[in-house]
Phi, psi and omega in degrees: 000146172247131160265127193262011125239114226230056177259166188182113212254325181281266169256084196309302212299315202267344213230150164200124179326150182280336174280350180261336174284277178308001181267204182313137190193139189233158138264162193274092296156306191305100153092046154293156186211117180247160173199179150261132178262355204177123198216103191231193174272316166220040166196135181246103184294130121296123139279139198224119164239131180231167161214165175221127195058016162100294189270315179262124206237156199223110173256092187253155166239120151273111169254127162276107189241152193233141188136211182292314199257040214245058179232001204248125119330079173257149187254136161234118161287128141218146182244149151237119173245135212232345186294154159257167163064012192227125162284161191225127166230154182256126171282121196219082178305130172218185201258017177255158161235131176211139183250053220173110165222165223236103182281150171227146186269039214027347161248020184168207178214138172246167144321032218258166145228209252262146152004095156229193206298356179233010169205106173223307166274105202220156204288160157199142183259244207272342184212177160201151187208140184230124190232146159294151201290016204213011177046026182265017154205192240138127193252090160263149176255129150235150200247128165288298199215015160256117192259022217235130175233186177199142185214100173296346176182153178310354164239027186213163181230144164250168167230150136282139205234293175211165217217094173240102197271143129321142187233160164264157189298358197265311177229094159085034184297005170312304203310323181327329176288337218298154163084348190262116210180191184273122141265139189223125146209181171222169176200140183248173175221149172219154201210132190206157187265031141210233195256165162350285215256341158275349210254348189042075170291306163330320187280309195316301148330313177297309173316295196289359183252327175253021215318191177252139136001083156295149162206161194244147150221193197286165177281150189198145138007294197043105164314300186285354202075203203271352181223153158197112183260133183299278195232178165193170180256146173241065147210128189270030184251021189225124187250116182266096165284319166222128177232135177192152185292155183303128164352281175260115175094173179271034165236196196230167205234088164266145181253179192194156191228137153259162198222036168199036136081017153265173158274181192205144157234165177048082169249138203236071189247125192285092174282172186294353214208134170337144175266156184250322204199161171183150165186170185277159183224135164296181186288327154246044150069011163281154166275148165236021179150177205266152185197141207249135196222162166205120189049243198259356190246148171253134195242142196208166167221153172200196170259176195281112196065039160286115159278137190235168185220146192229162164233155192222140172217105155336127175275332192263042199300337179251044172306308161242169189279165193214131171313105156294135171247137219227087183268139168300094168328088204250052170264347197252008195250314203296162217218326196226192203225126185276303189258153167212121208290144191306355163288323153255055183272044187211355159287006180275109202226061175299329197248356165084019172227018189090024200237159159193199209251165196274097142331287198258042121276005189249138167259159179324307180265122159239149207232124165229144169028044187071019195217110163263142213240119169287167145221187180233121200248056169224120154320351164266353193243157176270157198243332188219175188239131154269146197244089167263035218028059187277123123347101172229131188283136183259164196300119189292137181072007217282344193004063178246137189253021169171131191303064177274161203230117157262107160233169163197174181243152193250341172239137204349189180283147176223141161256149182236168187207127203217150250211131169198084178083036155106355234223118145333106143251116165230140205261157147268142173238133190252147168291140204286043175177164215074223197256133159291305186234171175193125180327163148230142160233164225275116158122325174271316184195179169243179178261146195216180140221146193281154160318131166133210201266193169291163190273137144273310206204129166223163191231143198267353176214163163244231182208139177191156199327296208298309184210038106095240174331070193271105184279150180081005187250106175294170175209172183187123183229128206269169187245132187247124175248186192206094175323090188262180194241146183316306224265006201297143184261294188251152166244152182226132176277152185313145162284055185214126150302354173294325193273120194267132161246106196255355189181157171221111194247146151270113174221172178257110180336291181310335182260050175218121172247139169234149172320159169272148180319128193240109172268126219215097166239158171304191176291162169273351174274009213234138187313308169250053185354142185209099210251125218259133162215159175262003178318153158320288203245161180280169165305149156250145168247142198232143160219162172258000000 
């Protein structure tokens, strides 16, 4: 449905009137076309094509699926979108009453009802659920990536979809534009027969947020066998939000959530490998207390939406193999100067216009994927190589199969071309700061993300004559790998001053185990196939 007046005069981008909910509102009715897009064994597709105005086109998919997910509806949208003055929400009148529906806050869920003058567009993260008051059905919306809801009577939830306000020439008159371009997004209804939170709505969401991956590889052995679980929970009303290594030191670090508002005791989540040590952690990783382990397991008790945070240290560390890394010496090659410490954070001139990077955001070590980088991090000293096609000799025997480059370009995106043992790799290097990617919207600007390598490092401000501490000014240094031969000797850099070199790791193909290349495409009735890989690294081209 559009709601047909949308005005918002203060701040357009953030706000929308109570009056704009209660006003005028059509539905998108113009020029339909339904057709089937799918008839499979086990999911059958509706196409729905609509329009408004002529210039803004409405592309729906309904999918029926038979299998794990077939208690779920899903709608997949793209829009090309051109209207004004108007919000567009997707509407869902169902046949329950409640005046009282249920959001969820990523750590939990709160409660609101029905529309008043000081609550009405209200947050929800992956889901919303409207259960009838005696808790026998239920209606949950899960969402990919729109958070704004409104619930006008007991028996319907709107979602906000795209937000185009009228504006006055004074404030923000850009905003008369905002949303407007190509959207591709989805959202479902799942409909179960008790509450929310007996109904696991929390997972369901996560499921419908995460799918899982398919990929084909070569037939192998498997190291690990025939089954393998990292970690796993035994109540599903305990949410792993994050497991990763520690800040500091060789154990991991998990976070954990409960999500359906009870308490709980002797809660149990099971790792692969025997535990050496454990105890709870605050939010910046201090110990605050103690946890009870047994074998592979950590044992716990809480309270209802308590998040908790734990370190865990494994006895068993080579379950999979980890990349040795083997750093090249560059101390007699660094040549310039990068960095500058926040006490002289305004002396610095890395990019030749008066900026350079924040000394004390960088640590000794940067870790991307298991490939560690040293750097040299003293502001008195020179820290990196500007790249005049200096000759660096690699560790004689290093037998190792691939070359990694902690790089950036200090002046604009480049391609370089660096040399090993006579044999050409060129690269692309994106500039170390500004914006990497960009939305596109249709009449301001288009949309991109850069050509070139992996992310290694990124800072959240750099420095600079002008404003010493320039917050919010990203910096960046990307990671490149370069496939060599065991026997390789020399790398020779690029004749270009442009090309920053802060560091060189060597490792061996055989200790880094990766994933296999994983291919993910859209539906096939959907425009553009768009195919997702876990590779490390983009192509290098290579000649002799």
């Amino acid at each position: 449905m559009l709601l047909t007046d949308n005005e918002s005069t203060s701040y357009p981008a953030w706000e929308i009137y109570k009056k704009t909910l209660d006003g005028p509102s059509v539905s998108v009715s113009d020029n339909v076309k339904i057709s089937i897009a799918e008839n499979g064994p086990l999911r059958a597709s509706l196409k729905v094509e609509r329009t408004y105005q002529d210039s803004t086109k409405f592309v729906q998919y309904v999918c029926l699926t038979e299998g794990a997910e077939d208690d779920r509806i899903d709608i997949i949208n793209e829009y090309d979108w051109s209207a004004t003055n108007v919000l567009l929400k997707a509407e869902f009148p169902t046949a329950l009453s409640n005046e009282k529906a249920s959001y969820d806050l990523g750590i939990g869920y709160v409660q609101r009802g029905n529309n008043v003058d000081n609550s009405y567009e209200v947050l929800g993260h992956q889901w919303a659920d409207l259960t009838d008051s005696n808790d026998n059905s239920g209606i949950a919306i899960l969402n990919d990536c729109k958070y704004g809801w409104d619930k006008p009577d007991n028996n319907t939830l709107r979602l906000t979809l795209l937000h185009t306000p009228k504006t006055t020439e004074r404030n923000f008159p850009y905003q008369a534009r905002q949303d407007h371009g190509h959207h591709f997004f989805r959202y479902a209804i799942v409909s179960h027969t008790a509450s929310a939170t007996d109904a696991n709505i929390a997972s369901k969401a996560d499921a419908f947020n995460q799918p899982l991956l398919s990929f084909t590889t070569a037939k192998h052995a498997g190291k690990i066998g025939r089954s393998f679980s990292l970690l796993k929970a035994n109540l599903p009303q305990i949410a792993v939000k994050t497991f990763k290594k520690a800040e500091n030191g060789d154990s991991y670090v998990i976070r954990i959530n409960e999500v359906a508002g009870k308490t709980y005791n002797d809660a149990v989540v099971e790792f692969a490998s025997p535990i050496e040590s454990a105890y709870e952690l605050n939010g910046i990783e201090e110990r605050a207390g103690d946890v009870k382990f047994v074998d592979n397991k950590i044992i716990f008790s809480g309270k209802a939406f308590q998040p908790r945070t734990f370190s865990v240290k494994l006895k068993n560390k080579n379950i999979l193999n980890k990349p040795e890394n083997l750093f090249v010496n560059l101390d007699d090659k660094y040549n310039a100067v990068a960095f500058t410490s926040d006490e002289f954070n305004r002396a610095g001139n890395f990019d030749r216009m008066g900026n350079s990077l924040a000394a004390e955001l960088m640590p000794e070590i940067v870790q991307s994927d298991g490939i560690q980088f040293k750097v040299k991090n003293d502001p008195s000293v020179f820290d990196y190589v500007r790249s005049y096609g200096d000759t660096i000799n690699l560790p004689t025997g290093h037998n190792a199969d691939k070359l990694y480059l902690l790089v950036t370009s200090v002046r604009n995106d480049r391609s370089a071309a660096f040399l090993v043992d006579g044999k050409e790799y060129t690269v692309n290097i994106p500039y170390y700061s500004g914006f990497y990617g960009q939305w596109g919207w249709r009449g301001e600007n288009e949309g991109y993300i850069k050509d070139g390598c992996s992310f290694a490092y990124i800072a959240n401000h750099k420095h600079s004559e002008r404003k010493g501490n320039d917050s919010y000014n990203f910096a960046y240094l990307y990671k490149i790998c370069l496939n060599i031969d065991k026997t390789a000797k020399t790398l020779i850099l690029p004749k270009d001053p442009g090309v920053a070199l802060f560091a060189l790791t060597l490792t061996d193909n055989k200790n880094h185990d990766t994933a296999p290349a994983m291919e993910m495409r859209r539906l096939p009735y959907q425009t553009q196939p768009v195919v997702y890989t876990n590779q490390a690294e983009p192509p290098v081209r290579e000649r002799r």
